[in-house]
C-alpha cells in the first residue's frame, strides 16, 4: 500500500463521498474511485459500500481508517519536526475561514501573504460550521469564539465587536415615529440568535436569514434591525448603528491549528503574518471606527 492511496481513503472516510474527497484532495473523481479499488484489491476486502445517503465504511474500512489515522499523525509529527528546519518555505496550506470575513476583511491579508510566500499553495475554504483539524479537514481554522477547543493550539488575533444596525432611511423613519421597530429573524449562529431573542422577546419576525451576508443584504433593503459585526456594519454606507457595541457581545477572533503542526514553518509564518496584519486593523474589528453621525440611538424602550 502507498501512503497517497491511504490519504485518499481517509478523505473518503471522513467526507462520506467520492466527490467531496476529490475536491479536498484536488484530484479527479475517477482518480479517487480508482485508488479505492486498488486498495480493496490489495487487501482483498471491501472498504466502502454505497448507500442512498452516501458512502459508508465496512468493518474492514473502519479498521483501516483507525490505522491510517495513526499513520497520518506520525507523518504530521515528522513533518513538524523537519519542517522547522526548512530553508525554503513551501507546500500546501489549507485555511478554513468564516464566509463573511474571508470574502471581505481577510481577503487583502490572504493576498498579501500569497505575495510574500508564493511557494506556499494557499487554499482558502469557507465554512461557518465546525471543522475538524484533527482529521485534517484544514490545517488552520479562523473562527469567532470565546471557547476554543482545549485540544487545539490557538492565538487570539482580536476582539470582534457587534452592534445593532439598520438601513439609514428606515432608522430615520423609526426616529420620526412613522415606522415601527421590527427585527430580522436570524438563524446564522447561536450568538446572533440569542442576542436577537433577548432584544426581541416576542419573537415576531416576518423575514428570516441564515447567514450574516444575507442579514446585511436584507437590512440594506430596509427589512429591519439586526446585529452585525462592526467590521461589516461600519463598512456599508447604507447602514447606520441603532445601538452602540456592548462589550458583553464581544467575540474572540482565533487562529487555531493542531499541536502537531506548531513547528511547521508555513503554519508559523502564516500565524505571524495574520497577527501583524490583524493588529493593524484592530480599531475596525473592535468597533472603534464608526462613521460620523452613527450612535444616534433610540431609547431602548422603543425596541420592544
PDB file of C-alpha atoms in Angstrom:
ATOM      1  CA  UNK A   1       0.000   0.000   0.000  1.00  0.00           C
ATOM      2  CA  UNK A   2       1.125   3.528  -0.764  1.00  0.00           C
ATOM      3  CA  UNK A   3       0.623   6.435   1.609  1.00  0.00           C
ATOM      4  CA  UNK A   4      -1.040   8.518  -1.136  1.00  0.00           C
ATOM      5  CA  UNK A   5      -3.692   5.807  -1.531  1.00  0.00           C
ATOM      6  CA  UNK A   6      -4.310   5.794   2.210  1.00  0.00           C
ATOM      7  CA  UNK A   7      -4.621   9.602   2.272  1.00  0.00           C
ATOM      8  CA  UNK A   8      -7.297   9.391  -0.402  1.00  0.00           C
ATOM      9  CA  UNK A   9      -9.080   6.624   1.502  1.00  0.00           C
ATOM     10  CA  UNK A  10      -9.023   8.792   4.657  1.00  0.00           C
ATOM     11  CA  UNK A  11     -10.536  11.681   2.722  1.00  0.00           C
ATOM     12  CA  UNK A  12     -13.394   9.448   1.519  1.00  0.00           C
ATOM     13  CA  UNK A  13     -13.890   8.005   5.006  1.00  0.00           C
ATOM     14  CA  UNK A  14     -14.100  11.446   6.577  1.00  0.00           C
ATOM     15  CA  UNK A  15     -16.158  13.170   3.913  1.00  0.00           C
ATOM     16  CA  UNK A  16     -18.523  10.296   3.161  1.00  0.00           C
ATOM     17  CA  UNK A  17     -18.405  10.869  -0.583  1.00  0.00           C
ATOM     18  CA  UNK A  18     -16.095  10.353  -3.562  1.00  0.00           C
ATOM     19  CA  UNK A  19     -16.762  13.841  -4.943  1.00  0.00           C
ATOM     20  CA  UNK A  20     -16.073  15.521  -1.602  1.00  0.00           C
ATOM     21  CA  UNK A  21     -12.814  13.641  -1.208  1.00  0.00           C
ATOM     22  CA  UNK A  22     -11.788  14.513  -4.766  1.00  0.00           C
ATOM     23  CA  UNK A  23     -12.405  18.194  -4.096  1.00  0.00           C
ATOM     24  CA  UNK A  24     -10.471  18.106  -0.860  1.00  0.00           C
ATOM     25  CA  UNK A  25      -7.516  16.275  -2.420  1.00  0.00           C
ATOM     26  CA  UNK A  26      -7.672  18.372  -5.607  1.00  0.00           C
ATOM     27  CA  UNK A  27      -7.822  15.300  -7.863  1.00  0.00           C
ATOM     28  CA  UNK A  28     -10.320  13.873 -10.341  1.00  0.00           C
ATOM     29  CA  UNK A  29     -13.365  11.890  -9.197  1.00  0.00           C
ATOM     30  CA  UNK A  30     -12.162   8.963 -11.318  1.00  0.00           C
ATOM     31  CA  UNK A  31      -8.752   9.038  -9.608  1.00  0.00           C
ATOM     32  CA  UNK A  32     -10.321   8.648  -6.171  1.00  0.00           C
ATOM     33  CA  UNK A  33     -12.510   5.753  -7.332  1.00  0.00           C
ATOM     34  CA  UNK A  34      -9.557   4.003  -8.965  1.00  0.00           C
ATOM     35  CA  UNK A  35      -7.324   4.377  -5.903  1.00  0.00           C
ATOM     36  CA  UNK A  36     -10.027   2.944  -3.633  1.00  0.00           C
ATOM     37  CA  UNK A  37     -10.448  -0.040  -5.955  1.00  0.00           C
ATOM     38  CA  UNK A  38      -6.675  -0.615  -5.910  1.00  0.00           C
ATOM     39  CA  UNK A  39      -6.667  -0.612  -2.107  1.00  0.00           C
ATOM     40  CA  UNK A  40      -9.561  -3.054  -1.960  1.00  0.00           C
ATOM     41  CA  UNK A  41      -7.805  -5.363  -4.432  1.00  0.00           C
ATOM     42  CA  UNK A  42      -4.565  -5.257  -2.446  1.00  0.00           C
ATOM     43  CA  UNK A  43      -6.345  -6.000   0.829  1.00  0.00           C
ATOM     44  CA  UNK A  44      -8.787  -8.487  -0.661  1.00  0.00           C
ATOM     45  CA  UNK A  45     -11.820  -6.925   1.009  1.00  0.00           C
ATOM     46  CA  UNK A  46     -14.430  -4.231   0.545  1.00  0.00           C
ATOM     47  CA  UNK A  47     -13.650  -0.971   2.333  1.00  0.00           C
ATOM     48  CA  UNK A  48     -16.672   1.161   1.458  1.00  0.00           C
ATOM     49  CA  UNK A  49     -20.259   0.484   0.439  1.00  0.00           C
ATOM     50  CA  UNK A  50     -22.542   2.848  -1.430  1.00  0.00           C
ATOM     51  CA  UNK A  51     -25.800   3.730   0.334  1.00  0.00           C
ATOM     52  CA  UNK A  52     -28.590   6.122  -0.547  1.00  0.00           C
ATOM     53  CA  UNK A  53     -27.204   8.595   1.971  1.00  0.00           C
ATOM     54  CA  UNK A  54     -23.647   8.342   0.615  1.00  0.00           C
ATOM     55  CA  UNK A  55     -20.710   6.019   1.226  1.00  0.00           C
ATOM     56  CA  UNK A  56     -20.360   4.002   4.425  1.00  0.00           C
ATOM     57  CA  UNK A  57     -17.317   2.152   5.693  1.00  0.00           C
ATOM     58  CA  UNK A  58     -17.384  -1.612   6.089  1.00  0.00           C
ATOM     59  CA  UNK A  59     -15.922  -3.195   9.234  1.00  0.00           C
ATOM     60  CA  UNK A  60     -12.608  -3.542   7.376  1.00  0.00           C
ATOM     61  CA  UNK A  61     -12.874   0.084   6.300  1.00  0.00           C
ATOM     62  CA  UNK A  62     -13.337   1.223   9.894  1.00  0.00           C
ATOM     63  CA  UNK A  63     -10.213  -0.711  10.936  1.00  0.00           C
ATOM     64  CA  UNK A  64      -8.203   0.786   8.086  1.00  0.00           C
ATOM     65  CA  UNK A  65      -9.440   4.277   8.976  1.00  0.00           C
ATOM     66  CA  UNK A  66      -8.099   3.906  12.518  1.00  0.00           C
ATOM     67  CA  UNK A  67      -4.761   2.536  11.327  1.00  0.00           C
ATOM     68  CA  UNK A  68      -4.365   5.166   8.600  1.00  0.00           C
ATOM     69  CA  UNK A  69      -5.263   7.896  11.081  1.00  0.00           C
ATOM     70  CA  UNK A  70      -2.428   6.805  13.357  1.00  0.00           C
ATOM     71  CA  UNK A  71      -0.044   6.787  10.401  1.00  0.00           C
ATOM     72  CA  UNK A  72      -1.192  10.281   9.476  1.00  0.00           C
ATOM     73  CA  UNK A  73      -0.420  11.584  12.964  1.00  0.00           C
ATOM     74  CA  UNK A  74       3.089  10.125  12.749  1.00  0.00           C
ATOM     75  CA  UNK A  75       3.590  11.762   9.356  1.00  0.00           C
ATOM     76  CA  UNK A  76       2.454  15.098  10.822  1.00  0.00           C
ATOM     77  CA  UNK A  77       4.902  14.764  13.714  1.00  0.00           C
ATOM     78  CA  UNK A  78       7.779  14.111  11.325  1.00  0.00           C
ATOM     79  CA  UNK A  79       6.656  16.954   9.068  1.00  0.00           C
ATOM     80  CA  UNK A  80       6.517  19.305  12.044  1.00  0.00           C
ATOM     81  CA  UNK A  81       9.949  18.266  13.300  1.00  0.00           C
ATOM     82  CA  UNK A  82      11.634  18.583   9.913  1.00  0.00           C
ATOM     83  CA  UNK A  83       9.507  21.434   8.630  1.00  0.00           C
ATOM     84  CA  UNK A  84      11.037  23.838  11.130  1.00  0.00           C
ATOM     85  CA  UNK A  85      14.465  23.157   9.621  1.00  0.00           C
ATOM     86  CA  UNK A  86      13.482  24.017   6.045  1.00  0.00           C
ATOM     87  CA  UNK A  87      15.232  26.957   4.428  1.00  0.00           C
ATOM     88  CA  UNK A  88      12.660  27.243   1.647  1.00  0.00           C
ATOM     89  CA  UNK A  89       9.117  27.758   2.852  1.00  0.00           C
ATOM     90  CA  UNK A  90       6.822  25.820   0.543  1.00  0.00           C
ATOM     91  CA  UNK A  91       3.969  23.342   0.474  1.00  0.00           C
ATOM     92  CA  UNK A  92       0.197  23.278   0.802  1.00  0.00           C
ATOM     93  CA  UNK A  93      -1.635  25.250   3.478  1.00  0.00           C
ATOM     94  CA  UNK A  94      -5.396  24.876   3.869  1.00  0.00           C
ATOM     95  CA  UNK A  95      -7.144  27.619   5.814  1.00  0.00           C
ATOM     96  CA  UNK A  96     -10.798  27.466   6.831  1.00  0.00           C
ATOM     97  CA  UNK A  97     -12.421  30.860   7.461  1.00  0.00           C
ATOM     98  CA  UNK A  98     -15.900  32.265   8.038  1.00  0.00           C
ATOM     99  CA  UNK A  99     -17.619  33.387   4.858  1.00  0.00           C
ATOM    100  CA  UNK A 100     -18.328  36.987   5.848  1.00  0.00           C
ATOM    101  CA  UNK A 101     -14.691  37.532   6.835  1.00  0.00           C
ATOM    102  CA  UNK A 102     -12.959  35.528   4.112  1.00  0.00           C
ATOM    103  CA  UNK A 103     -14.684  37.457   1.345  1.00  0.00           C
ATOM    104  CA  UNK A 104     -14.106  40.880   2.886  1.00  0.00           C
ATOM    105  CA  UNK A 105     -11.615  41.954   5.572  1.00  0.00           C
ATOM    106  CA  UNK A 106      -9.431  38.836   5.417  1.00  0.00           C
ATOM    107  CA  UNK A 107      -9.020  38.667   1.635  1.00  0.00           C
ATOM    108  CA  UNK A 108      -6.448  41.516   1.433  1.00  0.00           C
ATOM    109  CA  UNK A 109      -4.479  39.788   4.192  1.00  0.00           C
ATOM    110  CA  UNK A 110      -4.587  36.470   2.352  1.00  0.00           C
ATOM    111  CA  UNK A 111      -3.496  38.243  -0.841  1.00  0.00           C
ATOM    112  CA  UNK A 112      -0.510  39.898   0.838  1.00  0.00           C
ATOM    113  CA  UNK A 113       0.517  36.553   2.349  1.00  0.00           C
ATOM    114  CA  UNK A 114       0.359  34.941  -1.086  1.00  0.00           C
ATOM    115  CA  UNK A 115       2.580  37.697  -2.483  1.00  0.00           C
ATOM    116  CA  UNK A 116       5.097  37.305   0.349  1.00  0.00           C
ATOM    117  CA  UNK A 117       5.205  33.488   0.171  1.00  0.00           C
ATOM    118  CA  UNK A 118       4.453  32.475  -3.452  1.00  0.00           C
ATOM    119  CA  UNK A 119       5.796  28.929  -2.927  1.00  0.00           C
ATOM    120  CA  UNK A 120       3.078  28.173  -0.391  1.00  0.00           C
ATOM    121  CA  UNK A 121      -0.114  26.863  -2.015  1.00  0.00           C
ATOM    122  CA  UNK A 122      -2.771  28.682  -0.017  1.00  0.00           C
ATOM    123  CA  UNK A 123      -6.190  27.024  -0.147  1.00  0.00           C
ATOM    124  CA  UNK A 124      -8.931  29.146   1.440  1.00  0.00           C
ATOM    125  CA  UNK A 125     -12.021  27.137   2.389  1.00  0.00           C
ATOM    126  CA  UNK A 126     -15.233  28.791   3.529  1.00  0.00           C
ATOM    127  CA  UNK A 127     -17.194  27.158   6.320  1.00  0.00           C
ATOM    128  CA  UNK A 128     -19.317  28.585   9.116  1.00  0.00           C
ATOM    129  CA  UNK A 129     -19.525  25.189  10.804  1.00  0.00           C
ATOM    130  CA  UNK A 130     -17.153  23.139  12.912  1.00  0.00           C
ATOM    131  CA  UNK A 131     -14.084  21.958  11.016  1.00  0.00           C
ATOM    132  CA  UNK A 132     -12.104  19.006  12.373  1.00  0.00           C
ATOM    133  CA  UNK A 133      -8.426  19.926  12.374  1.00  0.00           C
ATOM    134  CA  UNK A 134      -7.592  16.563  13.918  1.00  0.00           C
ATOM    135  CA  UNK A 135      -8.969  14.856  10.810  1.00  0.00           C
ATOM    136  CA  UNK A 136      -7.137  17.323   8.546  1.00  0.00           C
ATOM    137  CA  UNK A 137     -10.247  18.977   7.128  1.00  0.00           C
ATOM    138  CA  UNK A 138      -7.982  22.023   7.235  1.00  0.00           C
ATOM    139  CA  UNK A 139      -4.565  22.953   8.608  1.00  0.00           C
ATOM    140  CA  UNK A 140      -5.722  26.219  10.162  1.00  0.00           C
ATOM    141  CA  UNK A 141      -9.161  27.458  11.194  1.00  0.00           C
ATOM    142  CA  UNK A 142     -10.018  31.130  11.721  1.00  0.00           C
ATOM    143  CA  UNK A 143     -13.051  31.275  13.973  1.00  0.00           C
ATOM    144  CA  UNK A 144     -15.154  33.607  16.116  1.00  0.00           C
ATOM    145  CA  UNK A 145     -15.480  32.046  19.561  1.00  0.00           C
ATOM    146  CA  UNK A 146     -14.880  32.683  23.235  1.00  0.00           C
ATOM    147  CA  UNK A 147     -14.402  28.978  23.966  1.00  0.00           C
ATOM    148  CA  UNK A 148     -11.811  27.433  21.599  1.00  0.00           C
ATOM    149  CA  UNK A 149     -11.202  23.707  21.937  1.00  0.00           C
ATOM    150  CA  UNK A 150      -8.548  22.742  24.500  1.00  0.00           C
ATOM    151  CA  UNK A 151      -7.120  20.174  22.077  1.00  0.00           C
ATOM    152  CA  UNK A 152      -6.005  22.877  19.629  1.00  0.00           C
ATOM    153  CA  UNK A 153      -3.213  25.436  19.692  1.00  0.00           C
ATOM    154  CA  UNK A 154      -4.545  28.927  19.223  1.00  0.00           C
ATOM    155  CA  UNK A 155      -3.798  32.623  19.043  1.00  0.00           C
ATOM    156  CA  UNK A 156      -6.419  35.257  19.820  1.00  0.00           C
ATOM    157  CA  UNK A 157      -5.988  37.707  16.960  1.00  0.00           C
ATOM    158  CA  UNK A 158      -8.519  40.361  18.001  1.00  0.00           C
ATOM    159  CA  UNK A 159     -11.750  41.165  19.788  1.00  0.00           C
ATOM    160  CA  UNK A 160     -14.661  41.471  17.378  1.00  0.00           C
ATOM    161  CA  UNK A 161     -17.399  43.859  18.459  1.00  0.00           C
ATOM    162  CA  UNK A 162     -21.019  43.752  17.266  1.00  0.00           C
ATOM    163  CA  UNK A 163     -23.737  46.391  17.180  1.00  0.00           C
ATOM    164  CA  UNK A 164     -27.360  46.711  16.093  1.00  0.00           C
ATOM    165  CA  UNK A 165     -27.732  48.204  12.609  1.00  0.00           C
ATOM    166  CA  UNK A 166     -30.473  49.310  10.280  1.00  0.00           C
ATOM    167  CA  UNK A 167     -30.850  50.987   6.902  1.00  0.00           C
ATOM    168  CA  UNK A 168     -30.445  54.777   7.206  1.00  0.00           C
ATOM    169  CA  UNK A 169     -33.871  55.790   5.844  1.00  0.00           C
ATOM    170  CA  UNK A 170     -35.598  53.131   7.919  1.00  0.00           C
ATOM    171  CA  UNK A 171     -33.911  54.408  11.086  1.00  0.00           C
ATOM    172  CA  UNK A 172     -34.839  57.983  10.170  1.00  0.00           C
ATOM    173  CA  UNK A 173     -38.497  56.930   9.906  1.00  0.00           C
ATOM    174  CA  UNK A 174     -38.156  54.997  13.154  1.00  0.00           C
ATOM    175  CA  UNK A 175     -36.883  58.085  14.966  1.00  0.00           C
ATOM    176  CA  UNK A 176     -39.674  60.215  13.464  1.00  0.00           C
ATOM    177  CA  UNK A 177     -42.264  57.714  14.686  1.00  0.00           C
ATOM    178  CA  UNK A 178     -43.530  56.936  11.187  1.00  0.00           C
ATOM    179  CA  UNK A 179     -42.220  53.361  11.281  1.00  0.00           C
ATOM    180  CA  UNK A 180     -42.356  50.607  13.873  1.00  0.00           C
ATOM    181  CA  UNK A 181     -39.293  48.710  15.136  1.00  0.00           C
ATOM    182  CA  UNK A 182     -39.024  45.230  13.649  1.00  0.00           C
ATOM    183  CA  UNK A 183     -36.248  42.693  13.906  1.00  0.00           C
ATOM    184  CA  UNK A 184     -34.943  40.281  11.322  1.00  0.00           C
ATOM    185  CA  UNK A 185     -35.196  36.649  12.301  1.00  0.00           C
ATOM    186  CA  UNK A 186     -31.630  35.342  12.213  1.00  0.00           C
ATOM    187  CA  UNK A 187     -30.640  31.680  12.107  1.00  0.00           C
ATOM    188  CA  UNK A 188     -26.984  32.086  11.200  1.00  0.00           C
ATOM    189  CA  UNK A 189     -25.369  31.274  14.556  1.00  0.00           C
ATOM    190  CA  UNK A 190     -26.169  30.775  18.222  1.00  0.00           C
ATOM    191  CA  UNK A 191     -24.656  34.152  19.127  1.00  0.00           C
ATOM    192  CA  UNK A 192     -26.911  36.261  16.910  1.00  0.00           C
ATOM    193  CA  UNK A 193     -29.958  34.119  17.675  1.00  0.00           C
ATOM    194  CA  UNK A 194     -29.612  34.544  21.443  1.00  0.00           C
ATOM    195  CA  UNK A 195     -28.881  38.286  21.176  1.00  0.00           C
ATOM    196  CA  UNK A 196     -31.911  38.783  18.915  1.00  0.00           C
ATOM    197  CA  UNK A 197     -34.174  36.757  21.191  1.00  0.00           C
ATOM    198  CA  UNK A 198     -33.085  38.916  24.108  1.00  0.00           C
ATOM    199  CA  UNK A 199     -33.691  42.162  22.187  1.00  0.00           C
ATOM    200  CA  UNK A 200     -36.973  40.969  20.673  1.00  0.00           C
ATOM    201  CA  UNK A 201     -38.554  38.679  23.291  1.00  0.00           C
ATOM    202  CA  UNK A 202     -41.888  38.305  21.474  1.00  0.00           C
ATOM    203  CA  UNK A 203     -40.033  36.507  18.603  1.00  0.00           C
ATOM    204  CA  UNK A 204     -42.254  38.101  15.971  1.00  0.00           C
ATOM    205  CA  UNK A 205     -40.346  38.035  12.704  1.00  0.00           C
ATOM    206  CA  UNK A 206     -41.659  38.170   9.157  1.00  0.00           C
ATOM    207  CA  UNK A 207     -38.307  37.667   7.436  1.00  0.00           C
ATOM    208  CA  UNK A 208     -35.599  35.136   8.299  1.00  0.00           C
ATOM    209  CA  UNK A 209     -31.970  34.748   7.167  1.00  0.00           C
ATOM    210  CA  UNK A 210     -29.336  32.114   7.930  1.00  0.00           C
ATOM    211  CA  UNK A 211     -26.119  33.951   7.039  1.00  0.00           C
ATOM    212  CA  UNK A 212     -24.697  37.344   8.063  1.00  0.00           C
ATOM    213  CA  UNK A 213     -24.155  38.276   4.405  1.00  0.00           C
ATOM    214  CA  UNK A 214     -27.907  37.772   3.918  1.00  0.00           C
ATOM    215  CA  UNK A 215     -28.545  39.798   7.066  1.00  0.00           C
ATOM    216  CA  UNK A 216     -26.528  42.644   5.588  1.00  0.00           C
ATOM    217  CA  UNK A 217     -28.389  42.468   2.264  1.00  0.00           C
ATOM    218  CA  UNK A 218     -31.814  42.342   3.955  1.00  0.00           C
ATOM    219  CA  UNK A 219     -31.087  45.358   6.131  1.00  0.00           C
ATOM    220  CA  UNK A 220     -29.943  47.388   3.129  1.00  0.00           C
ATOM    221  CA  UNK A 221     -33.480  46.900   1.775  1.00  0.00           C
ATOM    222  CA  UNK A 222     -34.998  48.243   4.980  1.00  0.00           C
ATOM    223  CA  UNK A 223     -36.327  44.904   6.211  1.00  0.00           C
ATOM    224  CA  UNK A 224     -35.482  45.553   9.850  1.00  0.00           C
ATOM    225  CA  UNK A 225     -32.911  45.655  12.617  1.00  0.00           C
ATOM    226  CA  UNK A 226     -30.225  43.069  13.334  1.00  0.00           C
ATOM    227  CA  UNK A 227     -26.887  42.509  14.983  1.00  0.00           C
ATOM    228  CA  UNK A 228     -23.817  42.592  12.753  1.00  0.00           C
ATOM    229  CA  UNK A 229     -20.089  42.521  13.455  1.00  0.00           C
ATOM    230  CA  UNK A 230     -18.859  46.122  13.312  1.00  0.00           C
ATOM    231  CA  UNK A 231     -16.364  45.319  10.554  1.00  0.00           C
ATOM    232  CA  UNK A 232     -19.397  44.593   8.351  1.00  0.00           C
ATOM    233  CA  UNK A 233     -21.890  47.191   9.541  1.00  0.00           C
ATOM    234  CA  UNK A 234     -19.465  50.121   9.678  1.00  0.00           C
ATOM    235  CA  UNK A 235     -18.198  49.314   6.216  1.00  0.00           C
ATOM    236  CA  UNK A 236     -21.524  49.884   4.432  1.00  0.00           C
ATOM    237  CA  UNK A 237     -22.709  53.448   3.799  1.00  0.00           C
ATOM    238  CA  UNK A 238     -26.378  52.405   3.627  1.00  0.00           C
ATOM    239  CA  UNK A 239     -26.364  51.191   7.221  1.00  0.00           C
ATOM    240  CA  UNK A 240     -26.243  53.081  10.491  1.00  0.00           C
ATOM    241  CA  UNK A 241     -25.842  51.989  14.071  1.00  0.00           C
ATOM    242  CA  UNK A 242     -29.047  51.696  16.084  1.00  0.00           C
ATOM    243  CA  UNK A 243     -27.235  50.619  19.231  1.00  0.00           C
ATOM    244  CA  UNK A 244     -23.598  51.065  20.161  1.00  0.00           C
ATOM    245  CA  UNK A 245     -21.460  47.936  20.646  1.00  0.00           C
ATOM    246  CA  UNK A 246     -21.845  46.274  24.037  1.00  0.00           C
ATOM    247  CA  UNK A 247     -18.712  44.537  25.421  1.00  0.00           C
ATOM    248  CA  UNK A 248     -20.822  41.547  26.504  1.00  0.00           C
ATOM    249  CA  UNK A 249     -21.247  40.737  22.792  1.00  0.00           C
ATOM    250  CA  UNK A 250     -17.504  40.773  22.036  1.00  0.00           C
ATOM    251  CA  UNK A 251     -16.176  37.588  20.431  1.00  0.00           C
ATOM    252  CA  UNK A 252     -12.602  36.435  20.074  1.00  0.00           C
ATOM    253  CA  UNK A 253     -11.154  36.061  16.591  1.00  0.00           C
ATOM    254  CA  UNK A 254      -8.983  32.957  16.903  1.00  0.00           C
ATOM    255  CA  UNK A 255      -6.417  31.331  14.650  1.00  0.00           C
ATOM    256  CA  UNK A 256      -6.425  27.627  15.546  1.00  0.00           C
ATOM    257  CA  UNK A 257      -4.320  24.662  14.451  1.00  0.00           C
ATOM    258  CA  UNK A 258      -3.401  21.172  15.599  1.00  0.00           C
ATOM    259  CA  UNK A 259      -0.474  20.856  18.070  1.00  0.00           C
ATOM    260  CA  UNK A 260       1.381  18.586  15.638  1.00  0.00           C
ATOM    261  CA  UNK A 261       1.668  21.498  13.207  1.00  0.00           C
ATOM    262  CA  UNK A 262       3.073  24.036  15.661  1.00  0.00           C
ATOM    263  CA  UNK A 263       6.647  23.605  14.357  1.00  0.00           C
ATOM    264  CA  UNK A 264       5.724  23.563  10.668  1.00  0.00           C
ATOM    265  CA  UNK A 265       7.267  26.641   9.095  1.00  0.00           C
ATOM    266  CA  UNK A 266       4.433  27.537   6.729  1.00  0.00           C
ATOM    267  CA  UNK A 267       1.991  27.454   9.661  1.00  0.00           C
ATOM    268  CA  UNK A 268       4.295  29.660  11.731  1.00  0.00           C
ATOM    269  CA  UNK A 269       4.787  32.284   9.042  1.00  0.00           C
ATOM    270  CA  UNK A 270       1.045  32.390   8.323  1.00  0.00           C
ATOM    271  CA  UNK A 271       0.335  32.888  12.028  1.00  0.00           C
ATOM    272  CA  UNK A 272       2.892  35.697  12.280  1.00  0.00           C
ATOM    273  CA  UNK A 273       1.507  37.364   9.148  1.00  0.00           C
ATOM    274  CA  UNK A 274      -2.059  37.244  10.481  1.00  0.00           C
ATOM    275  CA  UNK A 275      -1.069  38.629  13.898  1.00  0.00           C
ATOM    276  CA  UNK A 276       0.689  41.605  12.296  1.00  0.00           C
ATOM    277  CA  UNK A 277      -1.996  42.442   9.737  1.00  0.00           C
ATOM    278  CA  UNK A 278      -4.967  41.950  12.067  1.00  0.00           C
ATOM    279  CA  UNK A 279      -3.206  44.106  14.632  1.00  0.00           C
ATOM    280  CA  UNK A 280      -3.040  46.918  12.086  1.00  0.00           C
ATOM    281  CA  UNK A 281      -6.851  46.818  11.813  1.00  0.00           C
ATOM    282  CA  UNK A 282      -7.739  46.370  15.492  1.00  0.00           C
ATOM    283  CA  UNK A 283      -9.905  49.530  15.524  1.00  0.00           C
ATOM    284  CA  UNK A 284     -12.065  48.134  12.706  1.00  0.00           C
ATOM    285  CA  UNK A 285     -12.631  44.799  14.455  1.00  0.00           C
ATOM    286  CA  UNK A 286     -13.241  46.399  17.868  1.00  0.00           C
ATOM    287  CA  UNK A 287     -15.843  48.826  16.501  1.00  0.00           C
ATOM    288  CA  UNK A 288     -13.793  51.938  17.192  1.00  0.00           C
ATOM    289  CA  UNK A 289     -14.208  53.347  13.678  1.00  0.00           C
ATOM    290  CA  UNK A 290     -17.890  54.352  13.389  1.00  0.00           C
ATOM    291  CA  UNK A 291     -18.863  56.845  10.714  1.00  0.00           C
ATOM    292  CA  UNK A 292     -19.766  60.409  11.593  1.00  0.00           C
ATOM    293  CA  UNK A 293     -23.349  60.620  12.805  1.00  0.00           C
ATOM    294  CA  UNK A 294     -23.564  56.994  13.992  1.00  0.00           C
ATOM    295  CA  UNK A 295     -24.606  56.065  17.520  1.00  0.00           C
ATOM    296  CA  UNK A 296     -27.567  58.447  17.444  1.00  0.00           C
ATOM    297  CA  UNK A 297     -29.591  55.870  19.312  1.00  0.00           C
ATOM    298  CA  UNK A 298     -33.231  55.443  20.123  1.00  0.00           C
ATOM    299  CA  UNK A 299     -34.409  54.687  23.613  1.00  0.00           C
ATOM    300  CA  UNK A 300     -34.159  51.025  24.444  1.00  0.00           C
ATOM    301  CA  UNK A 301     -37.903  51.012  25.279  1.00  0.00           C
ATOM    302  CA  UNK A 302     -38.594  51.541  21.569  1.00  0.00           C
ATOM    303  CA  UNK A 303     -37.180  48.110  20.791  1.00  0.00           C
ATOM    304  CA  UNK A 304     -39.908  46.124  22.476  1.00  0.00           C
TER     305      UNK A 304
END
